[in-house]
PDB file of C-alpha atoms and ligand atoms in Angstrom:
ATOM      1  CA  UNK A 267       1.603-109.855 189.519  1.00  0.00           C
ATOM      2  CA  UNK A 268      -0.800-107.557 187.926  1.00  0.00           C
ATOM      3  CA  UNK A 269       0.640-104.757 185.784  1.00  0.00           C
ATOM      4  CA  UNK A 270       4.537-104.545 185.196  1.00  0.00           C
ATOM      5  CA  UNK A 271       5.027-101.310 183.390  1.00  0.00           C
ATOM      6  CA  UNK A 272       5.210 -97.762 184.357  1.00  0.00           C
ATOM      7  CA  UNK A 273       1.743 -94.990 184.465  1.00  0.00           C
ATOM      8  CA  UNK A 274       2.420 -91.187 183.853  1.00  0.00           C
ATOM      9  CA  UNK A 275      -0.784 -89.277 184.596  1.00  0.00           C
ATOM     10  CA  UNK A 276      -0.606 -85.131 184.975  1.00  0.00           C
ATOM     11  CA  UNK A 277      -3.046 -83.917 188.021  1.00  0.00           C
ATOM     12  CA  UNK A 278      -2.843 -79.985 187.596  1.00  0.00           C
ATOM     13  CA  UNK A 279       1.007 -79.140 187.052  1.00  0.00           C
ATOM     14  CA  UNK A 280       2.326 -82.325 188.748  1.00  0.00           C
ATOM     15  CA  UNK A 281       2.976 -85.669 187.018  1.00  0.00           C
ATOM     16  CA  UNK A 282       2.224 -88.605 189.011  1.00  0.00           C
ATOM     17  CA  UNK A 283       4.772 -91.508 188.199  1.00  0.00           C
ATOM     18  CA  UNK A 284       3.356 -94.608 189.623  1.00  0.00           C
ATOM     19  CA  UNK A 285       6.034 -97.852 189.771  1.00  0.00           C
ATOM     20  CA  UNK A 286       4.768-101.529 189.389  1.00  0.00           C
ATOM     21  CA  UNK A 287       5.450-104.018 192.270  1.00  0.00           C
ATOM     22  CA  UNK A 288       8.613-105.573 190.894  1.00  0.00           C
ATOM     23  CA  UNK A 289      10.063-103.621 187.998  1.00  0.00           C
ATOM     24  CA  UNK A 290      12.790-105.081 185.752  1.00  0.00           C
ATOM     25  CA  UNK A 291      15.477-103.585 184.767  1.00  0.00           C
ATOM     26  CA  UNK A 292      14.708-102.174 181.376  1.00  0.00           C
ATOM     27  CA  UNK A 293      11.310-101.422 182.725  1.00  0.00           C
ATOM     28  CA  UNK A 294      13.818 -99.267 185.683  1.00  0.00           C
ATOM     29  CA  UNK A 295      15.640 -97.656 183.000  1.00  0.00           C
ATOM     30  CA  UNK A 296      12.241 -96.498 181.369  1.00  0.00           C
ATOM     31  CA  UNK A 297      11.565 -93.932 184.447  1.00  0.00           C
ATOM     32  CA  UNK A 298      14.380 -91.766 183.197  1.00  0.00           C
ATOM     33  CA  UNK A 299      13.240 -91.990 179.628  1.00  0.00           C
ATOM     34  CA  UNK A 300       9.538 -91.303 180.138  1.00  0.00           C
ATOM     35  CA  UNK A 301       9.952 -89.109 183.178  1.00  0.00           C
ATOM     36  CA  UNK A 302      12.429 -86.681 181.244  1.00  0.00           C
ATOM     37  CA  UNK A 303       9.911 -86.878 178.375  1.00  0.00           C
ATOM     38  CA  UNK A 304       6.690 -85.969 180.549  1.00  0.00           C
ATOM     39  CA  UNK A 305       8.884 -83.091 182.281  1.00  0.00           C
ATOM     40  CA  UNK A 306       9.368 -81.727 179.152  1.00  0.00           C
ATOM     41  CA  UNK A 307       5.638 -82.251 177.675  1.00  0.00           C
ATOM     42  CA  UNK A 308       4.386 -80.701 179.787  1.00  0.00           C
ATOM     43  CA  UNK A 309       4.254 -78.025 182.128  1.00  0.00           C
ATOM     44  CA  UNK A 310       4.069 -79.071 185.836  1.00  0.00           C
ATOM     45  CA  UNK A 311       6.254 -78.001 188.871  1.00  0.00           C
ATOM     46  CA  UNK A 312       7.864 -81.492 189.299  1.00  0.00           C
ATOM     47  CA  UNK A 313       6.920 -85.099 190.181  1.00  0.00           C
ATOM     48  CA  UNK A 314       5.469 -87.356 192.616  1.00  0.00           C
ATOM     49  CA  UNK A 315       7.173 -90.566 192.402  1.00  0.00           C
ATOM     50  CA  UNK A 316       4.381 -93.411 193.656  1.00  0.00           C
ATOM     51  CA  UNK A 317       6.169 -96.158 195.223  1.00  0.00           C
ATOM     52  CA  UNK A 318       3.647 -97.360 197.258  1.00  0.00           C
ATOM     53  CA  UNK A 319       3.363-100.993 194.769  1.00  0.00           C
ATOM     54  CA  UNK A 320       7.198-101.395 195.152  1.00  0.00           C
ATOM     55  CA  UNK A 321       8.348-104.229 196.620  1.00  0.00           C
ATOM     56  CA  UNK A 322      11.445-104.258 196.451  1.00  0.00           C
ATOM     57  CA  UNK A 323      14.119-101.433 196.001  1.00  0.00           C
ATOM     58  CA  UNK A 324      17.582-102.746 194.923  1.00  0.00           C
ATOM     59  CA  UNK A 325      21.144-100.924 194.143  1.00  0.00           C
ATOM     60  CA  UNK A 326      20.065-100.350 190.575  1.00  0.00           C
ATOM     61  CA  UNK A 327      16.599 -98.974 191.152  1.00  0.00           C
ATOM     62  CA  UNK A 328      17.497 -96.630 193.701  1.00  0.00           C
ATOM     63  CA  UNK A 329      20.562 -95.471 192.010  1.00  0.00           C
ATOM     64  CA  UNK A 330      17.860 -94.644 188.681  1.00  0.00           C
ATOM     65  CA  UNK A 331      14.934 -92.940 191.237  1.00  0.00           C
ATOM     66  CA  UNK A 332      18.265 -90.470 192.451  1.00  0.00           C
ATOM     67  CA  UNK A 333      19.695 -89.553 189.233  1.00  0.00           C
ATOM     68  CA  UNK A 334      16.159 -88.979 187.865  1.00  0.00           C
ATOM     69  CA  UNK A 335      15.504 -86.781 190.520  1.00  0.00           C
ATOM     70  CA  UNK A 336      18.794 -85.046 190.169  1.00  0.00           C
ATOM     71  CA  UNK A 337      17.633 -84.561 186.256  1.00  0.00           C
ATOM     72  CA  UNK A 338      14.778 -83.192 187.159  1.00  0.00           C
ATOM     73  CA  UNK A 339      16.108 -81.049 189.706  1.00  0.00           C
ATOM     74  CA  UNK A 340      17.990 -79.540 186.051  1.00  0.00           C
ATOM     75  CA  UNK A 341      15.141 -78.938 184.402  1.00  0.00           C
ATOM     76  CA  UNK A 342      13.460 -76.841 186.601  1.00  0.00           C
ATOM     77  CA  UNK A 343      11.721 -79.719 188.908  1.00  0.00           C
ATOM     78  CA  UNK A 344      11.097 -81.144 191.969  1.00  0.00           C
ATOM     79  CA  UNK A 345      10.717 -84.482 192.558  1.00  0.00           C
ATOM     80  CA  UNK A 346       8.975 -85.782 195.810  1.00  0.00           C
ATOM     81  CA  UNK A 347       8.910 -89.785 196.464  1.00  0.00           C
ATOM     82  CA  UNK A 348       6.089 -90.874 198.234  1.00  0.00           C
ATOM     83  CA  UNK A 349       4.273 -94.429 199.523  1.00  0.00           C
ATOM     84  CA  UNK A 350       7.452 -96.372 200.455  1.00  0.00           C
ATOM     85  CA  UNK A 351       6.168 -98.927 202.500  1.00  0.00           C
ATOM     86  CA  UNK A 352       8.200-100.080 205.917  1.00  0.00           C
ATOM     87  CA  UNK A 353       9.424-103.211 204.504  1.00  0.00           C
ATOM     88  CA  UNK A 354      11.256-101.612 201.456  1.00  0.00           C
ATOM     89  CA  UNK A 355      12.222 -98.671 203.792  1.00  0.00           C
ATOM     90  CA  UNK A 356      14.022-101.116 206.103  1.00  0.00           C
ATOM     91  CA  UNK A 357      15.881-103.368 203.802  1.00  0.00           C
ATOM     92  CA  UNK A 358      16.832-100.673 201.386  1.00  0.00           C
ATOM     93  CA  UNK A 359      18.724 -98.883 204.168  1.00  0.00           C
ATOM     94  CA  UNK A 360      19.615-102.268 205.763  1.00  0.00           C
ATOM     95  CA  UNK A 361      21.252-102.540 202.042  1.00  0.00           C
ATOM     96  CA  UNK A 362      22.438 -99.346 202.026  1.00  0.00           C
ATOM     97  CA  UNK A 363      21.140 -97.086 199.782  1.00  0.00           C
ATOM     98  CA  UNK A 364      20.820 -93.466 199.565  1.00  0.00           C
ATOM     99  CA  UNK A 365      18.123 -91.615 197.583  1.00  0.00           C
ATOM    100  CA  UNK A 366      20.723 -88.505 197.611  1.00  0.00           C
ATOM    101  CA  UNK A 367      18.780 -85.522 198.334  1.00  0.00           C
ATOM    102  CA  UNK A 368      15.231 -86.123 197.327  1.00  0.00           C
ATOM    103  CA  UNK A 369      12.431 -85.121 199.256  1.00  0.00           C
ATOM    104  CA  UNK A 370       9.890 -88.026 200.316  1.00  0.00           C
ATOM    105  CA  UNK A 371       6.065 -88.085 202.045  1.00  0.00           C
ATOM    106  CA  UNK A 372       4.239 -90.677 203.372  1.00  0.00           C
ATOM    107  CA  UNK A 373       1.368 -90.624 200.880  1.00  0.00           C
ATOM    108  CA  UNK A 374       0.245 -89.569 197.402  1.00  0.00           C
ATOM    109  CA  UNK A 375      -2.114 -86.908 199.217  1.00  0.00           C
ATOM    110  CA  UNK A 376       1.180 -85.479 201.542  1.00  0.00           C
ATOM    111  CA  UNK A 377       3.415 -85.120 198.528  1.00  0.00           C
ATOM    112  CA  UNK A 378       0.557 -83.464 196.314  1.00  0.00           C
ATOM    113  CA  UNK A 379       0.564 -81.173 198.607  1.00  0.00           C
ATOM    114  CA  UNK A 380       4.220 -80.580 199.255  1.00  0.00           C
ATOM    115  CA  UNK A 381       4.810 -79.937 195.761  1.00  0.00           C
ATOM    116  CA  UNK A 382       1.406 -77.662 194.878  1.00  0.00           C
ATOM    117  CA  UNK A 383       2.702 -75.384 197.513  1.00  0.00           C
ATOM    118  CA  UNK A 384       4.325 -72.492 195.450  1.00  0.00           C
ATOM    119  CA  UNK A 385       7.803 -71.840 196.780  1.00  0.00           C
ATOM    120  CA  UNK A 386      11.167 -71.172 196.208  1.00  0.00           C
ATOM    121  CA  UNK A 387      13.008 -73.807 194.574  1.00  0.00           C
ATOM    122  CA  UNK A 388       9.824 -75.138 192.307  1.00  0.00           C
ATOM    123  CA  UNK A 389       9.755 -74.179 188.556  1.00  0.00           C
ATOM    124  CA  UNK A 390       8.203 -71.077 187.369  1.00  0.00           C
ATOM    125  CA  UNK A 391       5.039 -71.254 185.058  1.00  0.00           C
ATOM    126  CA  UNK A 392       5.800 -71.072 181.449  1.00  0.00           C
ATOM    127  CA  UNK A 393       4.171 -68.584 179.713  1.00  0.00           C
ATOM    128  CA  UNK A 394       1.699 -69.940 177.382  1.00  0.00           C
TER     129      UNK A 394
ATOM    130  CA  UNK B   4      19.365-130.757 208.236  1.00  0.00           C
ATOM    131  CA  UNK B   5      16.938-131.748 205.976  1.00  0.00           C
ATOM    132  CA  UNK B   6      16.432-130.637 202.750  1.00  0.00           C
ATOM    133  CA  UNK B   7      12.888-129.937 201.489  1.00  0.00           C
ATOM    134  CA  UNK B   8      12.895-128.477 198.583  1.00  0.00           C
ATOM    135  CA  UNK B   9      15.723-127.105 195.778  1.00  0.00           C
ATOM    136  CA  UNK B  10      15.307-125.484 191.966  1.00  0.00           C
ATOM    137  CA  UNK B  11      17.334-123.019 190.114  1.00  0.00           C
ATOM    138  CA  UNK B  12      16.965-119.868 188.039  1.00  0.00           C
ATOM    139  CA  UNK B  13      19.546-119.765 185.126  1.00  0.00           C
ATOM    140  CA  UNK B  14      20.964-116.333 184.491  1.00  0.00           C
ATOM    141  CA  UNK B  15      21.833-115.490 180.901  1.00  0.00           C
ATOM    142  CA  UNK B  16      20.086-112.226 180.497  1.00  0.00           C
ATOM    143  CA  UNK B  17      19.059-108.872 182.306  1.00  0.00           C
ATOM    144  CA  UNK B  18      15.156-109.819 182.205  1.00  0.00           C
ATOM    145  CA  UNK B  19      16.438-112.943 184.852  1.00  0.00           C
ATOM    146  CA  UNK B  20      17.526-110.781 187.856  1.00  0.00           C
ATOM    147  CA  UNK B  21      13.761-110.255 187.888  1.00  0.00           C
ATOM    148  CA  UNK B  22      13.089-114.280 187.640  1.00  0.00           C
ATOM    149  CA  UNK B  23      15.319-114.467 190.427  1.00  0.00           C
ATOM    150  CA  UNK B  24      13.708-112.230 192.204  1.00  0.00           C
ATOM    151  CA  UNK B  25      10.275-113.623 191.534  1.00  0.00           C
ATOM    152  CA  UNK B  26      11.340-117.213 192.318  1.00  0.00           C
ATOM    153  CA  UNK B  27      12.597-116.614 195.217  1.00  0.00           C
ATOM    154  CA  UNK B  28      10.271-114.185 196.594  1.00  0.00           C
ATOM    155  CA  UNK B  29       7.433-117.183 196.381  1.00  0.00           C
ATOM    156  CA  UNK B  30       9.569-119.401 197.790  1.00  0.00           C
ATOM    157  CA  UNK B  31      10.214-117.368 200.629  1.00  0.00           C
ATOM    158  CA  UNK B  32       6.512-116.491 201.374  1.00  0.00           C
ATOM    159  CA  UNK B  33       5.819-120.375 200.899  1.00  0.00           C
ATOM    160  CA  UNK B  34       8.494-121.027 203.518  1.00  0.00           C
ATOM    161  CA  UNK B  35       6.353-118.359 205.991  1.00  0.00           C
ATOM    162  CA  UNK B  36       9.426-115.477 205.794  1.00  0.00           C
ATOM    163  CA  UNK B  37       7.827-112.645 207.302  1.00  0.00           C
ATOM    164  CA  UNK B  38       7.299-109.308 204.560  1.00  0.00           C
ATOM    165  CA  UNK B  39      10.040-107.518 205.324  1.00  0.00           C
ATOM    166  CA  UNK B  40      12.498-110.798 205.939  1.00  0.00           C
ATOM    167  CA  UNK B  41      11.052-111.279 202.170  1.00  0.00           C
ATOM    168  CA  UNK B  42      12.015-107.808 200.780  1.00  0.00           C
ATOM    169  CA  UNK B  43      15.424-108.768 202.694  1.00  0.00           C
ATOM    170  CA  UNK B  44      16.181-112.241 200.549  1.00  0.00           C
ATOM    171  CA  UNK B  45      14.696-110.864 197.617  1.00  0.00           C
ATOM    172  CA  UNK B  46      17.250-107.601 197.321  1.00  0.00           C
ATOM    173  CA  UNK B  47      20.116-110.030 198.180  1.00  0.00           C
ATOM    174  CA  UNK B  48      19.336-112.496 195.359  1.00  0.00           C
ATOM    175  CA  UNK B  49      18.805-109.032 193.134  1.00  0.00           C
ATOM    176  CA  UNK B  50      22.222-107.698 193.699  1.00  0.00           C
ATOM    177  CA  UNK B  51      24.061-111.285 193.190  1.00  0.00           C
ATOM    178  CA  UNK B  52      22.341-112.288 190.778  1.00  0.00           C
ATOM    179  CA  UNK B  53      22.974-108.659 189.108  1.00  0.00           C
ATOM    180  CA  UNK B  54      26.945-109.220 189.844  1.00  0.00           C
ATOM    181  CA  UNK B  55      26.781-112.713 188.166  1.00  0.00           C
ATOM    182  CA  UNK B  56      25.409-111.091 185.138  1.00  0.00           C
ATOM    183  CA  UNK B  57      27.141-107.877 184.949  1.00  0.00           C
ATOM    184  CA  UNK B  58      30.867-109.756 186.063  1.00  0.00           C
ATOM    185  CA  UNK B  59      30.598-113.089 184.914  1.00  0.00           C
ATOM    186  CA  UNK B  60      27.941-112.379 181.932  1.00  0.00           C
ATOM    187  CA  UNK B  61      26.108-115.619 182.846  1.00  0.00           C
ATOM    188  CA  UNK B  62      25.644-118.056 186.193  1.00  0.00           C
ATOM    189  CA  UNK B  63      22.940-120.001 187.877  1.00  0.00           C
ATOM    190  CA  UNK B  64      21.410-119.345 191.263  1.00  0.00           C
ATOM    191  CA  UNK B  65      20.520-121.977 193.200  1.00  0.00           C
ATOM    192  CA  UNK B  66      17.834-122.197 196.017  1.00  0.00           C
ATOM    193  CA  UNK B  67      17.088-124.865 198.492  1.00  0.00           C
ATOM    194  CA  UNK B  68      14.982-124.514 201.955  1.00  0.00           C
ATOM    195  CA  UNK B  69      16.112-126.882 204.236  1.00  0.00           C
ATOM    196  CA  UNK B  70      14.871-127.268 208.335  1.00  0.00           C
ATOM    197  CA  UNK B  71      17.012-128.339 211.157  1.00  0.00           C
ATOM    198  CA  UNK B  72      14.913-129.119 214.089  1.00  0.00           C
ATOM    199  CA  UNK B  73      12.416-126.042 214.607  1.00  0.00           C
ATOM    200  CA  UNK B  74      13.973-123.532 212.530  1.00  0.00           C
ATOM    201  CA  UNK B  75      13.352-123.506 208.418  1.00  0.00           C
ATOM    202  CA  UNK B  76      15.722-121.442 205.812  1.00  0.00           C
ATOM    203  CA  UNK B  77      16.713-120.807 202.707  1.00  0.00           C
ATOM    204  CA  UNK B  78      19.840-121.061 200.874  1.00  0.00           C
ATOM    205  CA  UNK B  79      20.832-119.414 197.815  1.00  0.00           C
ATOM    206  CA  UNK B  80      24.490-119.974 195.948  1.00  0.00           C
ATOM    207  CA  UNK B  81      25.036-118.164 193.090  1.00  0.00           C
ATOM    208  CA  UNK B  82      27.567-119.409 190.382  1.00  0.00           C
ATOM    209  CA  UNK B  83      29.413-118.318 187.263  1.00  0.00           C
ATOM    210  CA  UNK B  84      32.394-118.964 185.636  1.00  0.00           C
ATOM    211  CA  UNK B  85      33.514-115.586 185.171  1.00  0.00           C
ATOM    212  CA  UNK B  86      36.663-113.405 185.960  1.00  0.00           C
ATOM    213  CA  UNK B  87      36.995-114.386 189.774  1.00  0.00           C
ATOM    214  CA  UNK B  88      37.412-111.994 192.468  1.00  0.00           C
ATOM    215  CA  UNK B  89      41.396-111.422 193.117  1.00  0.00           C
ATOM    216  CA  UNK B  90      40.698-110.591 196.656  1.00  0.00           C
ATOM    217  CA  UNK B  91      37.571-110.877 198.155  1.00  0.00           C
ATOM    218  CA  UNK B  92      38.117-109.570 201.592  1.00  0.00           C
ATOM    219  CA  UNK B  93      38.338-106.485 199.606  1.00  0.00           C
ATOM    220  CA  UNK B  94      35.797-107.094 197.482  1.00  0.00           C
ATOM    221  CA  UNK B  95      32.846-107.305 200.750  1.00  0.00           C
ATOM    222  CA  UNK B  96      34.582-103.859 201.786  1.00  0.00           C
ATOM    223  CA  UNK B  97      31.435-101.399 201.308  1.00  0.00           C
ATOM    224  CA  UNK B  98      32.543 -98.849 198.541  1.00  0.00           C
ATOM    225  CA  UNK B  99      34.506-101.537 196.600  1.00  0.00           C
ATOM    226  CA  UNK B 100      33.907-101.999 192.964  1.00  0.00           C
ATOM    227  CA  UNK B 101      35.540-102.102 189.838  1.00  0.00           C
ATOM    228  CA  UNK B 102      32.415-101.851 187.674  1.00  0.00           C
ATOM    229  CA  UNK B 103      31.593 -98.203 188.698  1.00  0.00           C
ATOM    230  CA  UNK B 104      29.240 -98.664 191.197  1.00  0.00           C
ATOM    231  CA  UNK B 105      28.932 -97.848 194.352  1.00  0.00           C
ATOM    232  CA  UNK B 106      30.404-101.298 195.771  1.00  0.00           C
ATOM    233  CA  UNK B 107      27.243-102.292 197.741  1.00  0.00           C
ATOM    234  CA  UNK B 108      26.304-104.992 196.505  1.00  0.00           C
ATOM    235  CA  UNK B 109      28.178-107.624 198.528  1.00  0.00           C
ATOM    236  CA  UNK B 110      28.403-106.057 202.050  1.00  0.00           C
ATOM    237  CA  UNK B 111      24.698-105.213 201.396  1.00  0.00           C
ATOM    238  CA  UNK B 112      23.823-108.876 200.921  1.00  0.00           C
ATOM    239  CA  UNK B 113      25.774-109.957 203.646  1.00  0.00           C
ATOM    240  CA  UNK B 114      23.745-107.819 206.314  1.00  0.00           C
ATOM    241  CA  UNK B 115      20.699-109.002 204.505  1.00  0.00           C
ATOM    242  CA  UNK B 116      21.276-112.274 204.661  1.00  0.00           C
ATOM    243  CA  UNK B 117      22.656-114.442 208.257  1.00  0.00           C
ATOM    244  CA  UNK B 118      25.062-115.779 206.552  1.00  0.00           C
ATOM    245  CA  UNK B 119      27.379-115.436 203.604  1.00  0.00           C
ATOM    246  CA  UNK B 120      30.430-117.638 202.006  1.00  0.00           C
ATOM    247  CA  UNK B 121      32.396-116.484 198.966  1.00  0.00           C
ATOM    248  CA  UNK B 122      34.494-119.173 196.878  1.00  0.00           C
ATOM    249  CA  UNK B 123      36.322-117.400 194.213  1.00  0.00           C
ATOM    250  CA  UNK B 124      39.323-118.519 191.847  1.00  0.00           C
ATOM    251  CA  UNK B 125      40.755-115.843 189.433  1.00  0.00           C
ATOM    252  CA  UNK B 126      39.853-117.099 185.694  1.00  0.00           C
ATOM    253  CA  UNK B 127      37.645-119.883 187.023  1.00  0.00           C
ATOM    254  CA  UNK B 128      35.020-118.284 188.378  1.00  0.00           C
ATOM    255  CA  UNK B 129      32.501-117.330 191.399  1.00  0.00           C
ATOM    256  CA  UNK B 130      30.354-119.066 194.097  1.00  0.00           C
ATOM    257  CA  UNK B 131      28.291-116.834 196.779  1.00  0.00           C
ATOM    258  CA  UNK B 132      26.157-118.360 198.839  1.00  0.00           C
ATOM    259  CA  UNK B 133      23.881-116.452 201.209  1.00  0.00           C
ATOM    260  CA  UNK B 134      21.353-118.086 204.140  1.00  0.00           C
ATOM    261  CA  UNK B 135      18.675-116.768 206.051  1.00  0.00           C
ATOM    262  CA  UNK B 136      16.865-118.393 209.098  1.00  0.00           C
ATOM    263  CA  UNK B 137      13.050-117.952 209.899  1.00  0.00           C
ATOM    264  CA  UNK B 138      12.568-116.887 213.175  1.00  0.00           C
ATOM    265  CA  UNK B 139       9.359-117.834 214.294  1.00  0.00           C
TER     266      UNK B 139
HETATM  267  N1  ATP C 111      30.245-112.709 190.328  1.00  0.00           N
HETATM  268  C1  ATP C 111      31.329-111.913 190.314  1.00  0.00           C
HETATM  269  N2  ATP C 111      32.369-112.165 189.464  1.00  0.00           N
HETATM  270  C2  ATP C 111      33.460-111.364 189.453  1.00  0.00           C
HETATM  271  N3  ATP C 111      33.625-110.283 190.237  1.00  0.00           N
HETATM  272  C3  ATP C 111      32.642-109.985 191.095  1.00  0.00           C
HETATM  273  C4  ATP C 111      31.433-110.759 191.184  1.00  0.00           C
HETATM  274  N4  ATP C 111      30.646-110.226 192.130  1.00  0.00           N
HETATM  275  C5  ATP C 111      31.310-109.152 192.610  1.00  0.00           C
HETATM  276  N5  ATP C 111      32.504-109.001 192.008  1.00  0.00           N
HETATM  277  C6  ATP C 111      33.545-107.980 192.301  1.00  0.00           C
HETATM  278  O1  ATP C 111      33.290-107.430 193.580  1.00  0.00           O
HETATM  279  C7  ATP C 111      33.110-106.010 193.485  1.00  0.00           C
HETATM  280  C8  ATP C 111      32.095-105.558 194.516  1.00  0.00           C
HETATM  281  O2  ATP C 111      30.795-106.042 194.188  1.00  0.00           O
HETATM  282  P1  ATP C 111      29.521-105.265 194.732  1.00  0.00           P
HETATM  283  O3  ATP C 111      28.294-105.936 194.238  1.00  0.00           O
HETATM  284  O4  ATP C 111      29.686-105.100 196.204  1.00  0.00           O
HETATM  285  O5  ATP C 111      29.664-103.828 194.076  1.00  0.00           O
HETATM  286  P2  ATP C 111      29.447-103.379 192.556  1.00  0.00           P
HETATM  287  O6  ATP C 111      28.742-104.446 191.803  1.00  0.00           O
HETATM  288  O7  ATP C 111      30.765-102.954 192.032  1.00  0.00           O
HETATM  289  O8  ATP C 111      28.521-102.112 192.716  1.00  0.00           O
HETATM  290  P3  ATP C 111      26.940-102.103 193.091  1.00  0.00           P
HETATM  291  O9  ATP C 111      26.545-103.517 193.403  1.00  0.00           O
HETATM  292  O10 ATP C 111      26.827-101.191 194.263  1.00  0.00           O
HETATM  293  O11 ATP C 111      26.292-101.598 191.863  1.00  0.00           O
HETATM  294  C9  ATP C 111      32.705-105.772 192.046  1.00  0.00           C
HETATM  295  O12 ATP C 111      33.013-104.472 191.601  1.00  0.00           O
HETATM  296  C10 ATP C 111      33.530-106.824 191.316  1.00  0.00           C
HETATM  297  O13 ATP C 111      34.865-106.410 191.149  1.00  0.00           O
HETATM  298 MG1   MG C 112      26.986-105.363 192.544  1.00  0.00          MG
END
């Protein structure tokens, strides 16, 4: 397995949040931390959460990607998760699991422009 | 049946629900699992090998791949001598839990998985095993 940890890039006003293959679960806990920290950096509408490397998505990691969204949501955000492949859709709702209320594309390039779009709902531009 | 192959992955800390995972992920693949048969074994052994750690604070989990004729599986029986579960007919009931969390864990595994068996003595401790055939 190549690379474990978590990549925050900005592209315009969105923050690209890309997740490795098989996170652990402090490297899990880290999206909150560096998400919230990024949101807050910076000014961007929301996020694109890349799951496209994911492998697997368990209890724990999906309970994180909802409550992160729902945190964002707070700030001002919108969070869009994109890339889930088929097996991880299946056996996550085979498991289960809910990703509450967050919207989701099939690719990078569908979300970007989901969340680019200016609309209701998506935060205002601060001032500089 | 035959058994062809066993190991375990000792669980002591958080960082080895990811071993698990990893471990049996290969084996799985090896044992020609399809990807999203894979993704299935691989939540299961995340979520008990996450109970044995969060519950019992420390366990094993235990993997063999056996064959019976033309089919191959996997078995995986995870162990701790932790608090028991008082009542585990309750305890597979989706929405169950008395650790805060949304009680998924076990039915989840179970439709995951083909089979699952739950041996559990309050004050002794746990024993889940799971098994999945390979149909193909
Ligand atoms: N190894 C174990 N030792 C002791 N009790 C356990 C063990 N595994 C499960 N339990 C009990 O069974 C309940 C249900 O477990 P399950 O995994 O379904 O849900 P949870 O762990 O509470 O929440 P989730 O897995 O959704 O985060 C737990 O709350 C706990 O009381
Ligand atoms: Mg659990």
């Amino acid at each position: 397995m190549s690379d474990e940890s978590i990549s925050v890039i900005r592209i315009r006003d969105v923050l690209l949040v890309t997740m490795p293959a098989d996170p652990d679960d402090t490297t899990v806990a880290a999206l909150q931390e560096r998400t919230l920290e990024a949101m807050d950096l910076h000014d961007v509408r929301g996020l694109v959460l890349d799951l496209s490397k994911v492998e697997i998505l368990d209890s724990y990691f999906a309970r994180t990607v909802a409550e992160t969204a729902q945190m964002v949501g707070l700030m001002g955000g919108e969070t869009i998760i994109a890339g889930m492949s088929p097996a991880v859709a299946i056996t996550a709702t085979e498991l289960g699991v809910t990703l509450g209320k967050t919207r989701t594309a099939l690719t990078i390039d569908r979300a970007l422009d989901l969340i680019s779009k200016p609309g209701d709902g998506t935060r205002p531009r601060r001032e500089p | 049946m035959n058994l062809e192959d066993q190991g375990e992955v000792k669980i002591k800390q958080e960082a080895d629900i990811a071993m698990a995972r990893r471990a049996i992920r290969d084996i799985a693949k090896k044992l020609g699992f399809g990807i999203t048969e894979t993704a299935s074994i691989v939540t299961a052994a995340s979520e008990l090998s996450r109970n044995v750690f969060k519950y019992a604070g420390a366990g094993v989990m235990q993997w063999r791949t056996f064959t019976s004729g033309e089919n191959k599986g996997v078995e995986l029986r995870f162990e701790d001598r932790g608090p028991g579960i008082a009542d585990v007919n309750e305890a597979v009931r989706e929405g169950y839990s008395t650790g805060g969390g949304l009680g998924m864990g076990l039915p989840g595994a179970k439709r995951l998985m083909d089979e699952m068996e739950i041996d559990s003595t309050v004050g002794k401790g746990t024993r889940v095993t799971v098994r999945k055939w390979c149909r193909r």
